[in-house]
PDB file of C-alpha atoms in Angstrom:
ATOM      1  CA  UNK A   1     161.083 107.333  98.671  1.00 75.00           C
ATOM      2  CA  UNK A   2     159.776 106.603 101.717  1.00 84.00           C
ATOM      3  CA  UNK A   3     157.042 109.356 101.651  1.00 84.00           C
ATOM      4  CA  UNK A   4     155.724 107.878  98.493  1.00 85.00           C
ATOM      5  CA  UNK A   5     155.159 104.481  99.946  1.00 87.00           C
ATOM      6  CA  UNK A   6     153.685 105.848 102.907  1.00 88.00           C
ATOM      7  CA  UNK A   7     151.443 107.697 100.321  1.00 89.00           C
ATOM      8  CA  UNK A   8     150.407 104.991  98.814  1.00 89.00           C
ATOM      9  CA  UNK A   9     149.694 102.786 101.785  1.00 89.00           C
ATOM     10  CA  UNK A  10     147.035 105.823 102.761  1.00 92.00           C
ATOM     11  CA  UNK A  11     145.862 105.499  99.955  1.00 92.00           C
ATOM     12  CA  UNK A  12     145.380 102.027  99.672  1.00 93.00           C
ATOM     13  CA  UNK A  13     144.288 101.805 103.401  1.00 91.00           C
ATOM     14  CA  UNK A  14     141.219 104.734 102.640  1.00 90.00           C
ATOM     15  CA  UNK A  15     140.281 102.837  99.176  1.00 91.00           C
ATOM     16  CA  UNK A  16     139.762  99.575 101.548  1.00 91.00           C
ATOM     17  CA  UNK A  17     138.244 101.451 103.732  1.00 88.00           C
ATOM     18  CA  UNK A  18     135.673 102.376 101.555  1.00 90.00           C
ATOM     19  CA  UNK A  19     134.830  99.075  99.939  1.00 91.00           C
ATOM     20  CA  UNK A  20     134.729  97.478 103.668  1.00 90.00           C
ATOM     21  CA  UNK A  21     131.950 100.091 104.712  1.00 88.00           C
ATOM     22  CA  UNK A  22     129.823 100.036 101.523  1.00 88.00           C
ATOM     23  CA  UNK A  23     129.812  96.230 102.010  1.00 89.00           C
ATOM     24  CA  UNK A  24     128.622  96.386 105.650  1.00 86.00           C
ATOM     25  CA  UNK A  25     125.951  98.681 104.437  1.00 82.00           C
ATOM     26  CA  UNK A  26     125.145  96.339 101.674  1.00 81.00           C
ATOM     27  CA  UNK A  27     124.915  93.556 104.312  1.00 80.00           C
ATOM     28  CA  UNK A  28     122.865  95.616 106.826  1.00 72.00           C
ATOM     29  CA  UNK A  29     120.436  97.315 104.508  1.00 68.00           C
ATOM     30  CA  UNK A  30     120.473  95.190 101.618  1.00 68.00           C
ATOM     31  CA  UNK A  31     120.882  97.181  99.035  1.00 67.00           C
ATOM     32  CA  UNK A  32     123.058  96.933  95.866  1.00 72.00           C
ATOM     33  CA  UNK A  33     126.374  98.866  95.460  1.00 79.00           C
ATOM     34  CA  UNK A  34     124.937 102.378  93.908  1.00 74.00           C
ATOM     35  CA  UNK A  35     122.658 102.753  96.405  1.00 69.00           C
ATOM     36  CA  UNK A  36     125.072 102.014  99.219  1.00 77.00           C
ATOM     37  CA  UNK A  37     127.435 104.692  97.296  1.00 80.00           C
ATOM     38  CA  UNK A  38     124.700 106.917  97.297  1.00 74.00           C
ATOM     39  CA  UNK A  39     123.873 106.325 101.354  1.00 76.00           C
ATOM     40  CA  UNK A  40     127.810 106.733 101.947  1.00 81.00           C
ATOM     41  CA  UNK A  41     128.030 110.251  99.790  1.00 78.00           C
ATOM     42  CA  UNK A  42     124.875 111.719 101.806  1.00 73.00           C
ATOM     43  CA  UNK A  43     126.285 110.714 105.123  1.00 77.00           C
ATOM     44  CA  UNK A  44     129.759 112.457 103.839  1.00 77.00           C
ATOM     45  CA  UNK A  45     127.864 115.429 102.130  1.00 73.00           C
ATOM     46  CA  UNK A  46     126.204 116.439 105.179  1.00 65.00           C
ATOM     47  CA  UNK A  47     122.666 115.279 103.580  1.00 57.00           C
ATOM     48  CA  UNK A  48     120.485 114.243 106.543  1.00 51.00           C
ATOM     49  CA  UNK A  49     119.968 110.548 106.143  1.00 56.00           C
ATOM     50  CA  UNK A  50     115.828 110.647 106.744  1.00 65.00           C
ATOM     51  CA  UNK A  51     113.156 107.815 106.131  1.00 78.00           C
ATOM     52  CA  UNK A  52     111.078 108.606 103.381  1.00 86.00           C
ATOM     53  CA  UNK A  53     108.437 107.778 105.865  1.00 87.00           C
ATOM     54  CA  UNK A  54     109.198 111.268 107.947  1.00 83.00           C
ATOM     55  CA  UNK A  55     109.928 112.838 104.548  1.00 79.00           C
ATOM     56  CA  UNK A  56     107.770 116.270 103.926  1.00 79.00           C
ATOM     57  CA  UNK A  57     108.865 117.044 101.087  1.00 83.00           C
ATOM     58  CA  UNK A  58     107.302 113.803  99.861  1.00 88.00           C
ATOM     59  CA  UNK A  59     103.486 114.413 101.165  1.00 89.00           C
ATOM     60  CA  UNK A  60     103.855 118.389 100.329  1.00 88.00           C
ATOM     61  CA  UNK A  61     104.717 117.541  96.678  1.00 90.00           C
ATOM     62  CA  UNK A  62     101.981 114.522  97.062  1.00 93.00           C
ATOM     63  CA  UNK A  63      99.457 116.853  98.073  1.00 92.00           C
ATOM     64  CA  UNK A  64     100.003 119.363  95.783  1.00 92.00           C
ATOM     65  CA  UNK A  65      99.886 117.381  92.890  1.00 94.00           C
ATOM     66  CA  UNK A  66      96.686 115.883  94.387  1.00 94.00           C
ATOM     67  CA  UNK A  67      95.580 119.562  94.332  1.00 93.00           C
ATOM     68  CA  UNK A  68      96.332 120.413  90.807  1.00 94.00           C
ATOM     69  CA  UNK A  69      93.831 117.395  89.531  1.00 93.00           C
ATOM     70  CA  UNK A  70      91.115 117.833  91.456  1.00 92.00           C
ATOM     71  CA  UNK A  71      90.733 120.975  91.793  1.00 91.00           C
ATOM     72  CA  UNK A  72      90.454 123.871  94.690  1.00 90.00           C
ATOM     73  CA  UNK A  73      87.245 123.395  96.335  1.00 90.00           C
ATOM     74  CA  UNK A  74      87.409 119.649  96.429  1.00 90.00           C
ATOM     75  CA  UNK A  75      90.469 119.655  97.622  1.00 89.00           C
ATOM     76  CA  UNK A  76      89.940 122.262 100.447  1.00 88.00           C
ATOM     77  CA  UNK A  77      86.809 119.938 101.137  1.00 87.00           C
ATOM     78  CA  UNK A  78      89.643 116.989 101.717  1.00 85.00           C
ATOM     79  CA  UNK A  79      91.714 119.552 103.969  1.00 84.00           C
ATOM     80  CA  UNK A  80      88.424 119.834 106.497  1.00 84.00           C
ATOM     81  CA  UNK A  81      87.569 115.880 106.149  1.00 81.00           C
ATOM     82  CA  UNK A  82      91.062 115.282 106.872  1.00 78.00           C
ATOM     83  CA  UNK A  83      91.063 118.025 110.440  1.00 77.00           C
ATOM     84  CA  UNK A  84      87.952 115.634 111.576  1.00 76.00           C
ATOM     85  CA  UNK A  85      88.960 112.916 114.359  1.00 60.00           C
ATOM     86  CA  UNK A  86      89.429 109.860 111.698  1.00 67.00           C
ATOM     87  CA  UNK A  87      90.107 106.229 112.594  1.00 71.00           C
ATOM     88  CA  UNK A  88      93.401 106.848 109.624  1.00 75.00           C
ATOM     89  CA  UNK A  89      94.658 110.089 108.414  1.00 82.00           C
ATOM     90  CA  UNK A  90      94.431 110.688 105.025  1.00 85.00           C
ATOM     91  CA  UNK A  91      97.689 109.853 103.676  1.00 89.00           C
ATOM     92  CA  UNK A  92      99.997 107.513 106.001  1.00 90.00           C
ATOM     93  CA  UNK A  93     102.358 104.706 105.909  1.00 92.00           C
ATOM     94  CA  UNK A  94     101.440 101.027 106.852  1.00 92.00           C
ATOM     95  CA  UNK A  95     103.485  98.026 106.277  1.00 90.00           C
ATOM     96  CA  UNK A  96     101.363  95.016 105.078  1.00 87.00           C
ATOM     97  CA  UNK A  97     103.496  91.273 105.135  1.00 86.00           C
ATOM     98  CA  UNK A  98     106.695  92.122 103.580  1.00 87.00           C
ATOM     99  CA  UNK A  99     106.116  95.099 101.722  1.00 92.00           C
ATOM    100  CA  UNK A 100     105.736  98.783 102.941  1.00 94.00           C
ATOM    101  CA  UNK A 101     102.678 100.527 101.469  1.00 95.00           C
ATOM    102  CA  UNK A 102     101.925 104.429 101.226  1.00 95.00           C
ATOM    103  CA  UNK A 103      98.389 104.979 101.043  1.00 94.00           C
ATOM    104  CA  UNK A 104      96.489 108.455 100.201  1.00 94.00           C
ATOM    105  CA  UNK A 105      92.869 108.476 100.457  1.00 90.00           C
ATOM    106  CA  UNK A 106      91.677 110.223  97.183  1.00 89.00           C
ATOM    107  CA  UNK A 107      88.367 111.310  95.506  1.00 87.00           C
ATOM    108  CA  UNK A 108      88.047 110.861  92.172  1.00 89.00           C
ATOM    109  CA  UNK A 109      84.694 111.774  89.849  1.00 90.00           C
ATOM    110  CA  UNK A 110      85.076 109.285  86.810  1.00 92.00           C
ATOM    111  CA  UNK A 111      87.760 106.390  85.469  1.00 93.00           C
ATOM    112  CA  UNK A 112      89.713 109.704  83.586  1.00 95.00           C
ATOM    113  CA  UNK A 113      90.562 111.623  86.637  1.00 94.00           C
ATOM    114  CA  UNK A 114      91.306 108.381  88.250  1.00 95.00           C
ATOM    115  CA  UNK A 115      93.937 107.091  85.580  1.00 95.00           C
ATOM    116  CA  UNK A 116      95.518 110.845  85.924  1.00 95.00           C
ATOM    117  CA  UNK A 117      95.615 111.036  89.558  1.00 95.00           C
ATOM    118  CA  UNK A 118      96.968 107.523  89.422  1.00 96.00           C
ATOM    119  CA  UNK A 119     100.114 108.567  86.916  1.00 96.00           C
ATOM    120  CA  UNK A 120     100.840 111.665  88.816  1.00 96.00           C
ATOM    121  CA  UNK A 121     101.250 110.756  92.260  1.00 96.00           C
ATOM    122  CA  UNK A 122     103.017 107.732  90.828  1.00 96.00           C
ATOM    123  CA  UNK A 123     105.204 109.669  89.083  1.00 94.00           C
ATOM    124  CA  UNK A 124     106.083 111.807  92.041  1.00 92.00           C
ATOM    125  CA  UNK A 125     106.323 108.896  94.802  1.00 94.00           C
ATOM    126  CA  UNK A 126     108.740 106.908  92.053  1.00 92.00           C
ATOM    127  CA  UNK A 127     110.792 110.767  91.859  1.00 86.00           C
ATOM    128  CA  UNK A 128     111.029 110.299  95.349  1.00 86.00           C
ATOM    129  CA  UNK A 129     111.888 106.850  95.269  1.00 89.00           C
ATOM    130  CA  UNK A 130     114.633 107.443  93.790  1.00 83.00           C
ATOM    131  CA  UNK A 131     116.013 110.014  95.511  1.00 78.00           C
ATOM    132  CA  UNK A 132     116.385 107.656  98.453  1.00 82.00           C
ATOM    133  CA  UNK A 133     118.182 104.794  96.112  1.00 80.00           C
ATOM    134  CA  UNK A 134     115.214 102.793  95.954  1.00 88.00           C
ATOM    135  CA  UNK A 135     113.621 100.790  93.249  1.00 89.00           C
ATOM    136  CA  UNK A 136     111.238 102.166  90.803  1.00 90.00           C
ATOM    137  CA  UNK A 137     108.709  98.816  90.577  1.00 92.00           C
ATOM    138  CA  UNK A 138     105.272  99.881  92.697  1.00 95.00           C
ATOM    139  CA  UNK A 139     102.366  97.768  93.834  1.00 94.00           C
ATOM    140  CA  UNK A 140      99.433 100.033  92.679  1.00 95.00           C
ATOM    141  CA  UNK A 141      96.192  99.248  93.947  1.00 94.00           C
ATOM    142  CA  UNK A 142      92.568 101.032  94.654  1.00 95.00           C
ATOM    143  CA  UNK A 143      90.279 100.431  97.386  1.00 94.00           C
ATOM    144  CA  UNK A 144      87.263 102.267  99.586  1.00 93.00           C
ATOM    145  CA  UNK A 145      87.215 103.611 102.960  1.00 88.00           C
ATOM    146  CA  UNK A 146      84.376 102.993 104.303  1.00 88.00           C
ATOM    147  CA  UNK A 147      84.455 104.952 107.327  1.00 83.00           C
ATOM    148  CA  UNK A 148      84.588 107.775 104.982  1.00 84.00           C
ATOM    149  CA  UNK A 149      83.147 106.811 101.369  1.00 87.00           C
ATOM    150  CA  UNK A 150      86.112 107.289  99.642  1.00 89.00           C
ATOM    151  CA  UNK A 151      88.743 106.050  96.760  1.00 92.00           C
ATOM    152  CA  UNK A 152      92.200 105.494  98.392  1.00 94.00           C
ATOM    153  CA  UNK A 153      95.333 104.609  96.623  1.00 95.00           C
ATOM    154  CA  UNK A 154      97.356 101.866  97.749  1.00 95.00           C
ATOM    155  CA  UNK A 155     101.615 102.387  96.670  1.00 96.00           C
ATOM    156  CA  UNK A 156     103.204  99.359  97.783  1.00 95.00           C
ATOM    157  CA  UNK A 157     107.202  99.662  97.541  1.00 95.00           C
ATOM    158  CA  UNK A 158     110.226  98.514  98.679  1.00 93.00           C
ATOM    159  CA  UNK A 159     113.697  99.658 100.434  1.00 89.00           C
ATOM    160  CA  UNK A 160     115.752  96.830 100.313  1.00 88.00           C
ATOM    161  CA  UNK A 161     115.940  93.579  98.511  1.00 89.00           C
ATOM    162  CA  UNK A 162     113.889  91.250 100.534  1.00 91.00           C
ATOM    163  CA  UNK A 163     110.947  93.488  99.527  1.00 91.00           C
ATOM    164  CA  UNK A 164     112.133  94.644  96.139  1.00 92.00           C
ATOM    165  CA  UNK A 165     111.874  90.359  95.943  1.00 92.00           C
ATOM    166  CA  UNK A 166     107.867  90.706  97.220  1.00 92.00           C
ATOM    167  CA  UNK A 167     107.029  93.168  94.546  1.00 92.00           C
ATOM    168  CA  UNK A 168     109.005  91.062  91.807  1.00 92.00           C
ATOM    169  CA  UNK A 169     106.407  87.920  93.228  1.00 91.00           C
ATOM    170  CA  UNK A 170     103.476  89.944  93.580  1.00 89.00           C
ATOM    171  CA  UNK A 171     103.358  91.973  89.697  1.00 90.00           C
ATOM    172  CA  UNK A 172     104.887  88.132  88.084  1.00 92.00           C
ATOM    173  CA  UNK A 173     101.629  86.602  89.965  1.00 90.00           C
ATOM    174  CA  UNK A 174      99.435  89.431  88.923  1.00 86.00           C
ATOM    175  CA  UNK A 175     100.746  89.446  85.260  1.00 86.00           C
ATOM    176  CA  UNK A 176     100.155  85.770  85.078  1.00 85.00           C
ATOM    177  CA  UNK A 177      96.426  85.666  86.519  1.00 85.00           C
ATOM    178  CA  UNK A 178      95.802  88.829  83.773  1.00 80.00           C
ATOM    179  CA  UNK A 179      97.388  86.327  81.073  1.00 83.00           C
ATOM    180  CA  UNK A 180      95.636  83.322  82.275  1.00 79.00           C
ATOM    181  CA  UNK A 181      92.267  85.172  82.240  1.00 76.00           C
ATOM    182  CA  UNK A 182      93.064  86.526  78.520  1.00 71.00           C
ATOM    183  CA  UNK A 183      93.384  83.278  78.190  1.00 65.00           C
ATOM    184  CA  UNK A 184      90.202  81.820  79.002  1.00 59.00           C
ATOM    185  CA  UNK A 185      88.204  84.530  77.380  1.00 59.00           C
ATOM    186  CA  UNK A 186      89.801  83.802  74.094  1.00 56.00           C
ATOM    187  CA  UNK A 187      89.095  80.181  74.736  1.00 52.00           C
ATOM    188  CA  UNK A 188      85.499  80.788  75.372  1.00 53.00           C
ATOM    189  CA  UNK A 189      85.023  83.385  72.366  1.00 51.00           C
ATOM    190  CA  UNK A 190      86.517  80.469  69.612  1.00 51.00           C
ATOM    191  CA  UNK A 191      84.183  78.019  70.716  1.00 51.00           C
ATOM    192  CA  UNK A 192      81.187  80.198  70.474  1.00 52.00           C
ATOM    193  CA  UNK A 193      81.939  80.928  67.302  1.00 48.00           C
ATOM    194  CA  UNK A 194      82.772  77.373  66.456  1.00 51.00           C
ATOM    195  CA  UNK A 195      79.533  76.021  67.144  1.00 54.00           C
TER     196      UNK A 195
END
């Protein structure tokens, strides 16, 4: 009899246990209760717990993809630009305000290789995403280099809450401007044909 209480008390002492730890990493990190599961199975599965910052798997699959749309030769051509001395490498990690960005300098010849170089490297940053527990939303957004004359692609994302809260602002605030501005040109094309 004794043995089985003493069972049980283990038991009950290792299940508390648990939930105490996966609400200080809750706390710390701010994540929700999956993804502090998930950070408390890799820790006990022996799964090095990396940034996805320092993660090469990330830029290797990144690169490659970058590779199969554009093509050999241009690509090679983005290898040499990126051995040159540059004031930024060609794919690194900044954080702007709240909100962590990747961004990957990429050449693009019209608005169809664009959209598909957009989707795929999406599509693998988001699989990467969620390897690490983290949300799916992005911040996607083109610019130019002009040290360089070149498209870049600007991934913002977010690790924890506070920034998972940024992105929720920043897409709500874009989708309204795009609604506001539908909005206006349907305005303008009624009265036109009003008069």
């Amino acid at each position: 009899m004794e043995l089985v209480l003493w069972f049980f008390a283990i038991i009950t002492v290792l299940i508390g246990g648990y939930f105490l730890i996966r609400f200080v990493i809750k706390l710390y990190t701010g994540c929700n209760n999956q993804q502090a599961d998930k950070r408390i199975q890799r820790f006990f599965n022996g799964t090095a717990s990396t940034s996805i910052v320092n993660d090469s798997m990330l830029i290797a699959d990144i690169e490659l993809t970058i590779k199969s749309v554009i093509g050999d030769n241009r690509y090679d051509k983005l290898i040499r630009l990126n051995s040159v001395q540059l004031n930024q490498p060609l794919l690194f990690f900044v954080a702007m305000g709240a909100v962590p960005y990747l961004v990957i300098t990429v050449p693009y010849e019209d608005d169809n290789e664009r959209a598909v170089l957009e989707n795929a490297v999406c599509n693998v940053f988001v699989g990467h995403l969620k390897m690490y527990g983290y949300s799916e939303r992005l911040i996607v957004e083109w610019g130019f280099r002009e040290d360089i004359k070149m498209h870049y692609l600007r991934l913002g994302y977010s690790t924890n809450a506070e920034q998972e809260r940024a992105i929720n602002s920043y897409l709500e605030n874009k989708r309204d401007t795009l609604i506001s501005n539908y909005d206006d040109i349907t305005d303008d094309s009624e009265d036109s044909l009003n008069e």
